[in-house]
Coordinates of C-alpha atoms in Angstrom, one line a residue:
M266 CA 41.7 -5.9 -15.9
P267 CA 42.6 -7.5 -12.6
T268 CA 40.8 -6.2 -9.5
S269 CA 40.6 -7.8 -5.2
L270 CA 38.9 -10.9 -4.7
D271 CA 36.4 -10.6 -2.2
S272 CA 38.2 -9.1 1.6
A273 CA 36.2 -11.2 3.5
L274 CA 38.7 -14.1 1.1
P275 CA 42.5 -14.7 3.0
A276 CA 45.3 -14.3 1.2
P277 CA 47.5 -17.7 0.3
H278 CA 50.5 -17.6 2.4
L279 CA 53.0 -19.0 -0.2
E280 CA 55.5 -20.7 1.8
S281 CA 58.5 -22.3 0.2
S282 CA 57.4 -25.3 0.1
R283 CA 53.8 -25.1 -1.6
K284 CA 53.3 -27.3 -4.0
A285 CA 50.5 -27.6 -7.2
G286 CA 48.9 -30.0 -5.8
D287 CA 48.1 -28.0 -2.4
V288 CA 45.2 -27.6 -0.8
E289 CA 44.9 -24.9 2.0
P290 CA 40.9 -24.6 3.1
F291 CA 39.6 -21.9 5.0
L292 CA 36.5 -21.2 6.8
S293 CA 34.1 -20.7 3.6
G294 CA 36.3 -22.5 0.9
K295 CA 39.6 -23.6 0.0
I296 CA 42.7 -22.2 -2.3
T297 CA 44.2 -24.8 -4.6
Y298 CA 47.7 -24.3 -5.4
L299 CA 49.1 -25.1 -9.4
A300 CA 52.2 -24.0 -8.8
P301 CA 55.2 -24.0 -7.9
L302 CA 55.8 -26.2 -10.1
P303 CA 53.6 -25.3 -13.3
L304 CA 51.9 -29.0 -14.6
P305 CA 50.5 -28.8 -17.2
T306 CA 45.8 -28.4 -16.6
A307 CA 45.3 -30.5 -19.5
L308 CA 42.0 -27.6 -19.7
P309 CA 41.3 -25.2 -22.9
P310 CA 43.4 -21.6 -22.4
H311 CA 41.4 -18.6 -22.2
G312 CA 43.2 -15.3 -21.8
P313 CA 41.0 -11.7 -21.7
H314 CA 43.3 -10.1 -19.1
I315 CA 46.7 -10.3 -21.1
G316 CA 47.6 -7.2 -23.9
E317 CA 50.9 -7.1 -25.8
L318 CA 52.0 -11.1 -26.5
N319 CA 54.5 -11.5 -28.5
E320 CA 57.7 -13.6 -29.3
V321 CA 60.1 -12.3 -26.0
Y322 CA 57.3 -11.3 -23.8
M323 CA 53.8 -11.8 -22.6
D324 CA 51.8 -8.8 -19.8
F325 CA 49.7 -9.7 -18.2
G326 CA 46.6 -8.1 -16.1
L327 CA 45.9 -5.4 -18.9
G328 CA 43.8 -6.8 -22.1
S329 CA 43.1 -5.6 -24.5
P330 CA 39.8 -2.7 -24.7
Q331 CA 36.2 -5.2 -25.6
V332 CA 33.4 -3.8 -28.1
F333 CA 31.1 -5.3 -25.8
M334 CA 32.0 -2.2 -23.0
W335 CA 32.0 -0.1 -24.9
Q336 CA 28.8 -1.5 -25.7
M337 CA 27.0 -1.8 -22.8
T338 CA 28.5 2.2 -22.0
L339 CA 27.1 4.0 -25.0
G340 CA 24.3 1.3 -26.1
L341 CA 22.5 0.5 -22.3
P342 CA 21.0 4.5 -22.2
F343 CA 19.9 4.3 -25.3
S344 CA 18.4 1.6 -25.3
G345 CA 16.7 2.4 -22.3
T346 CA 15.8 6.1 -22.8
L347 CA 13.3 4.2 -26.2
M348 CA 12.6 1.8 -24.2
L349 CA 11.6 4.5 -21.8
A350 CA 10.0 7.1 -24.0
F351 CA 7.8 4.8 -25.9
L352 CA 7.1 1.7 -24.2
P353 CA 4.8 3.5 -21.7
P354 CA 3.3 5.4 -24.9
M355 CA 2.9 2.2 -26.6
L356 CA 0.9 0.1 -23.4
A357 CA -1.4 3.1 -23.0
A358 CA -2.3 1.9 -27.3
F359 CA -2.8 -1.4 -26.3
L360 CA -4.5 -0.7 -23.1
G361 CA -7.1 1.8 -24.6
V362 CA -8.0 -0.3 -27.9
L363 CA -8.4 -3.4 -25.1
F364 CA -11.7 -1.3 -23.1
G365 CA -13.0 -0.7 -26.5
Y366 CA -11.5 3.8 -26.8
S367 CA -12.4 5.5 -29.5
Q368 CA -8.9 6.2 -31.9
V369 CA -8.7 9.8 -30.7
E370 CA -9.2 9.0 -27.5
V371 CA -6.5 6.5 -27.4
W372 CA -4.2 8.5 -30.3
D373 CA -4.4 11.4 -26.9
S374 CA -3.5 9.3 -24.1
V375 CA -1.2 8.4 -26.2
L376 CA 0.3 11.9 -27.1
G377 CA -0.4 12.3 -23.7
V378 CA 2.2 9.6 -21.4
F379 CA 4.8 9.8 -24.3
D380 CA 4.3 13.3 -23.2
E381 CA 5.2 12.0 -19.9
S382 CA 7.8 9.8 -20.2
Y383 CA 10.3 11.2 -22.5
G384 CA 11.6 14.1 -19.6
Y385 CA 12.4 11.6 -17.5
A386 CA 13.2 8.7 -20.2
L387 CA 15.7 12.0 -21.6
V388 CA 17.2 12.5 -18.3
S389 CA 17.7 9.1 -17.0
G390 CA 19.6 8.5 -20.5
F391 CA 22.3 11.0 -19.7
C392 CA 23.3 10.4 -16.5
S393 CA 23.6 7.2 -17.0
L394 CA 25.2 7.3 -20.4
F395 CA 26.9 10.3 -17.8
I396 CA 27.8 7.4 -15.4
G397 CA 29.1 4.6 -17.9
L398 CA 32.1 7.1 -19.4
G399 CA 32.8 7.5 -15.5
V400 CA 33.4 4.5 -15.2
W401 CA 36.3 4.2 -18.7
H402 CA 37.6 6.7 -17.9
H403 CA 38.5 5.4 -14.7
N404 CA 39.1 2.5 -16.2
H405 CA 41.4 3.9 -19.4
K406 CA 43.8 5.9 -16.4
K407 CA 44.5 3.0 -14.6
R408 CA 45.3 1.0 -18.2
L409 CA 48.2 3.9 -18.6
Q410 CA 49.1 4.4 -14.9
I411 CA 49.5 0.4 -14.6
I412 CA 52.6 -1.4 -15.2
P413 CA 50.9 -5.3 -15.4
T414 CA 53.2 -7.9 -14.7
R415 CA 55.0 -8.7 -17.6
F416 CA 56.2 -12.8 -18.0
N417 CA 59.7 -13.4 -19.6
R418 CA 59.7 -16.5 -21.8
Q419 CA 63.2 -17.1 -23.1
R420 CA 64.4 -15.4 -19.9
R421 CA 61.7 -17.6 -17.9
E422 CA 61.0 -15.3 -15.9
V423 CA 57.9 -13.1 -14.4
C424 CA 58.4 -9.2 -13.7
F425 CA 55.5 -8.1 -10.8
M426 CA 55.8 -4.3 -10.2
P427 CA 54.6 -3.8 -7.0
E428 CA 52.6 -0.6 -5.5
D429 CA 54.4 2.4 -3.9
T430 CA 57.8 1.3 -5.9
T431 CA 60.1 2.9 -8.1
E432 CA 61.7 -1.1 -9.0
P433 CA 60.6 -3.3 -10.4
V434 CA 60.9 -7.2 -8.5
F435 CA 62.0 -10.1 -10.9
V436 CA 60.4 -13.7 -10.1
P437 CA 62.6 -16.9 -11.8
W438 CA 59.0 -18.6 -13.5
E439 CA 59.3 -22.0 -12.7
S440 CA 59.5 -20.6 -8.1
L441 CA 55.6 -18.6 -9.5
S442 CA 52.6 -19.5 -7.4
A443 CA 49.5 -19.4 -9.1
W444 CA 46.3 -20.3 -7.0
V445 CA 42.0 -20.9 -8.1
I446 CA 40.2 -20.0 -4.8
E447 CA 36.5 -21.4 -4.6
A448 CA 34.4 -19.7 -1.2
Q449 CA 30.7 -20.0 -0.7
G450 CA 28.9 -18.0 1.8
A451 CA 24.8 -17.8 2.6
T452 CA 22.6 -14.6 1.9
Q453 CA 19.7 -12.6 1.3
Y454 CA 19.6 -14.4 -1.5
G455 CA 20.7 -17.5 -1.6
T456 CA 23.9 -19.1 -1.7
H457 CA 26.6 -17.2 -2.9
R458 CA 29.7 -18.4 -4.5
Q459 CA 32.9 -16.8 -5.9
Y460 CA 35.7 -17.9 -7.5
G461 CA 39.6 -16.0 -8.0
M462 CA 42.3 -17.5 -9.6
G463 CA 46.1 -15.8 -8.8
I464 CA 49.3 -15.7 -8.9
G465 CA 52.4 -14.0 -6.7
F466 CA 55.3 -14.1 -4.6
Q467 CA 56.5 -14.4 -0.7
H468 CA 59.6 -12.4 0.0
G469 CA 60.2 -12.5 3.4
E470 CA 56.8 -10.8 4.7
T471 CA 55.3 -9.5 2.3
L472 CA 53.1 -11.0 -1.1
T473 CA 53.5 -9.7 -3.8
S474 CA 50.1 -10.5 -6.7
V475 CA 47.9 -10.4 -9.1
E476 CA 44.3 -11.3 -8.5
F477 CA 40.7 -11.9 -10.3
P478 CA 36.9 -13.3 -9.6
C479 CA 36.0 -15.8 -12.3
F480 CA 32.4 -17.3 -13.2
A481 CA 33.8 -20.8 -12.4
L482 CA 36.3 -23.0 -11.0
S483 CA 37.4 -24.0 -14.7
L484 CA 37.9 -21.1 -16.2
A485 CA 39.6 -19.9 -13.3
I486 CA 42.1 -22.7 -14.5
S487 CA 42.2 -21.7 -18.4
H488 CA 43.3 -18.7 -17.0
W489 CA 46.3 -19.9 -15.7
E490 CA 46.7 -22.5 -18.3
A491 CA 47.4 -19.6 -20.8
I492 CA 50.3 -18.4 -19.3
R493 CA 51.3 -21.7 -18.2
G494 CA 51.2 -22.2 -21.9
Y495 CA 52.7 -19.5 -23.2
M496 CA 56.0 -19.2 -21.1
E497 CA 56.4 -23.0 -22.2
Y498 CA 55.6 -22.4 -26.1
E499 CA 52.1 -24.1 -26.9
I500 CA 50.8 -21.1 -27.6
H501 CA 52.5 -18.2 -29.8
D502 CA 49.6 -16.1 -30.8
L503 CA 46.5 -14.0 -29.1
K504 CA 43.8 -15.9 -31.7
S505 CA 43.8 -19.1 -29.8
I506 CA 43.6 -17.5 -25.9
Q507 CA 41.2 -14.6 -26.8
D508 CA 39.3 -15.8 -29.6
P509 CA 37.5 -18.5 -29.7
Q510 CA 33.7 -17.2 -31.6
D511 CA 36.9 -17.1 -34.6
L512 CA 36.0 -13.7 -35.5
Q513 CA 39.5 -12.2 -36.2
G514 CA 40.8 -13.4 -39.8
P515 CA 44.7 -13.8 -40.5
D516 CA 45.2 -10.0 -42.2
D517 CA 43.4 -8.8 -38.7
P518 CA 45.4 -6.5 -35.5
P519 CA 45.2 -8.8 -32.6
H520 CA 42.6 -7.1 -30.9
E521 CA 38.7 -6.2 -31.0
G522 CA 37.8 -3.6 -34.1
L523 CA 35.6 -2.7 -37.3
H524 CA 36.8 -6.1 -39.0
T525 CA 35.5 -7.9 -36.1
F526 CA 31.4 -7.0 -36.9
H527 CA 31.6 -7.6 -40.7
N528 CA 33.6 -11.8 -40.2
A529 CA 31.1 -11.9 -37.8
R530 CA 28.2 -9.7 -39.9
A531 CA 29.8 -12.4 -42.9
R532 CA 29.3 -15.4 -40.5
M533 CA 25.8 -14.6 -39.7
H534 CA 25.2 -14.3 -43.4
Q535 CA 27.1 -17.8 -44.2
Q536 CA 25.1 -19.9 -40.7
I537 CA 21.4 -19.0 -43.2
R538 CA 22.7 -20.0 -46.6
D539 CA 23.7 -23.3 -44.8
G540 CA 20.5 -23.4 -43.1
Q541 CA 23.1 -23.3 -39.1
R542 CA 21.2 -20.5 -38.3
G543 CA 17.2 -18.6 -38.5
R544 CA 16.2 -15.1 -40.3
V545 CA 15.4 -14.3 -36.6
S546 CA 18.4 -15.4 -35.2
G547 CA 19.3 -13.2 -38.1
F548 CA 16.8 -10.5 -37.6
F549 CA 17.5 -10.6 -33.4
W550 CA 21.6 -9.7 -34.3
Y551 CA 20.0 -6.9 -36.3
L552 CA 18.5 -4.8 -33.7
Y553 CA 20.7 -6.0 -31.1
H554 CA 24.1 -4.2 -33.0
V555 CA 21.0 -1.1 -34.2
M556 CA 20.7 -0.9 -30.1
T557 CA 23.9 -0.7 -29.2
L558 CA 24.6 2.1 -32.6
W559 CA 25.6 0.1 -35.3
T560 CA 29.6 -0.5 -35.8
I561 CA 30.2 3.4 -32.8
P562 CA 31.5 1.0 -31.1
N563 CA 33.7 -0.9 -32.9
H564 CA 35.7 2.1 -34.4
L565 CA 36.2 3.7 -30.3
T566 CA 37.6 0.2 -29.6
E567 CA 40.2 1.1 -32.3
W568 CA 40.2 4.6 -31.1
E569 CA 41.1 3.3 -27.4
V570 CA 43.8 0.3 -29.1
R571 CA 45.4 3.5 -30.9
R572 CA 46.0 5.5 -27.7
L573 CA 47.3 3.1 -24.6
Q574 CA 49.2 1.7 -27.9
R575 CA 51.0 5.6 -27.6
M576 CA 50.7 6.4 -24.3
A577 CA 51.6 2.9 -22.1
P578 CA 55.2 2.3 -23.4
N579 CA 56.1 5.7 -21.5
A580 CA 55.3 4.3 -18.3
L581 CA 57.9 1.0 -18.3
P582 CA 61.3 1.5 -16.3
D583 CA 64.3 1.3 -18.2
I584 CA 65.5 -1.6 -16.1
M585 CA 62.2 -3.3 -17.5
R586 CA 62.8 -2.6 -21.0
Q587 CA 66.1 -3.9 -21.1
W588 CA 65.2 -6.5 -19.9
S589 CA 62.3 -7.6 -22.3
A590 CA 64.6 -7.5 -25.3
P591 CA 65.5 -10.9 -26.8
L592 CA 68.3 -13.0 -26.1
P593 CA 70.2 -15.2 -28.5
K594 CA 68.6 -18.7 -28.8
E595 CA 71.7 -19.7 -27.4
Q596 CA 71.8 -17.7 -24.3
W597 CA 68.1 -18.8 -23.8
A598 CA 66.6 -20.5 -19.8
K599 CA 65.3 -23.7 -19.8
P600 CA 63.2 -25.8 -18.2
S601 CA 64.4 -27.8 -15.3
E602 CA 64.9 -31.6 -14.9
E603 CA 61.7 -31.9 -12.7
L604 CA 59.5 -29.5 -14.6
L605 CA 59.8 -32.2 -17.2
R606 CA 60.2 -35.5 -15.9
L607 CA 56.1 -34.1 -13.5
S608 CA 54.5 -32.6 -16.2
A609 CA 55.1 -35.8 -17.7
Q610 CA 53.8 -37.6 -15.8
V611 CA 51.0 -35.2 -14.9
R612 CA 50.1 -35.8 -18.8
A613 CA 50.3 -39.5 -18.6
L614 CA 47.5 -40.0 -15.7
H615 CA 45.5 -37.8 -17.0
K616 CA 45.2 -40.0 -20.1
R617 CA 44.7 -42.6 -18.1
Q618 CA 42.0 -40.8 -15.8
S619 CA 40.8 -37.6 -17.9
R620 CA 37.4 -37.2 -14.7
R621 CA 39.5 -36.8 -12.5
P622 CA 40.3 -33.3 -11.2
I623 CA 43.7 -32.1 -12.6
T624 CA 44.5 -30.3 -9.2
E625 CA 44.0 -34.1 -7.5
I626 CA 46.3 -36.2 -10.3
F627 CA 48.8 -32.6 -9.4
A628 CA 48.8 -33.9 -6.3
V629 CA 49.0 -37.6 -7.2
V630 CA 52.2 -36.7 -8.6
Q631 CA 53.4 -35.2 -6.3
R632 CA 53.1 -37.8 -3.5
A633 CA 55.1 -40.1 -5.9
N634 CA 57.7 -38.0 -6.3
P635 CA 58.3 -36.8 -2.6
T636 CA 61.5 -33.6 -2.2
D637 CA 63.0 -32.4 0.3
K638 CA 63.9 -29.4 -1.4
R639 CA 62.9 -25.6 -1.1
R640 CA 61.9 -23.0 -3.5
A641 CA 62.1 -19.8 -3.4

């Protein structure tokens, strides 16, 4: 789920004059605006933070639970316990054979080291498991309490639920601000780079925003492209933005679960038969899943998804549920002429200069279309 960026990073200044392509420098980096207006970025969309998605609205901020998190929560303590318990005795046996000890002496040293190590292994394993489950429980409670930002493409509006408020705030889609942050600083480990993506709006002196860190600048823009693509009717399902490995079949649910394990295993065997993958790679695939407790994380992910589906809708305010209801097609909001014109110019310029950064293309198009219009 989205988290706040490093506290040293500045908050963006969402003046009404900001537009896609603007750059706001600060001491250790810069903020580049992607909206308003929401122009196409030409990058592949990626939306791990997107939850429910249907023909009317999309929830952003709380993606579906992932199998990998359960694999780490359960698999790391289990694997760590095994390694702490058995690797030292194996090392003792190897050294004993290397230095020419007798079989009895080697066996005695193995038993002695195991007697000393397995207690530490069990304690550290249970402690790490307890910590992992505590982190999961904390995040799970946040999922049940936090109301995600909702994008309604039929109304072309965005619904925010600011903290410590009881009423949601509705923002026109084309006036929403979006930005990516690039920052770097020096630490004792070398140069540290930070990237992040955020969306929000400013009403007076109050800034309401959702931000989260990313691993790269292109990935941050891809997160925004997933939102923009949905609102502009270019994306219609979660699979296209959350399943890059194509592990969900046509009849599978949109979230991860037991089906992703079976699909991944079937694909792995097919790749071995086709010669695209070696048997050694297949062995390590099985080893990884054995060390992460096979299909238990998949079952737990499905359980968590069912629990969230039962409990989350009760937290929505009535006005937000009414706003989320579908509209007759003749009442659907239309994109502005300005957005359509600038989007066409961005696509045409990117086609001619595909190697040029998309943010520079935004700036060129905006300079070629000066306007005194003030956006909310």
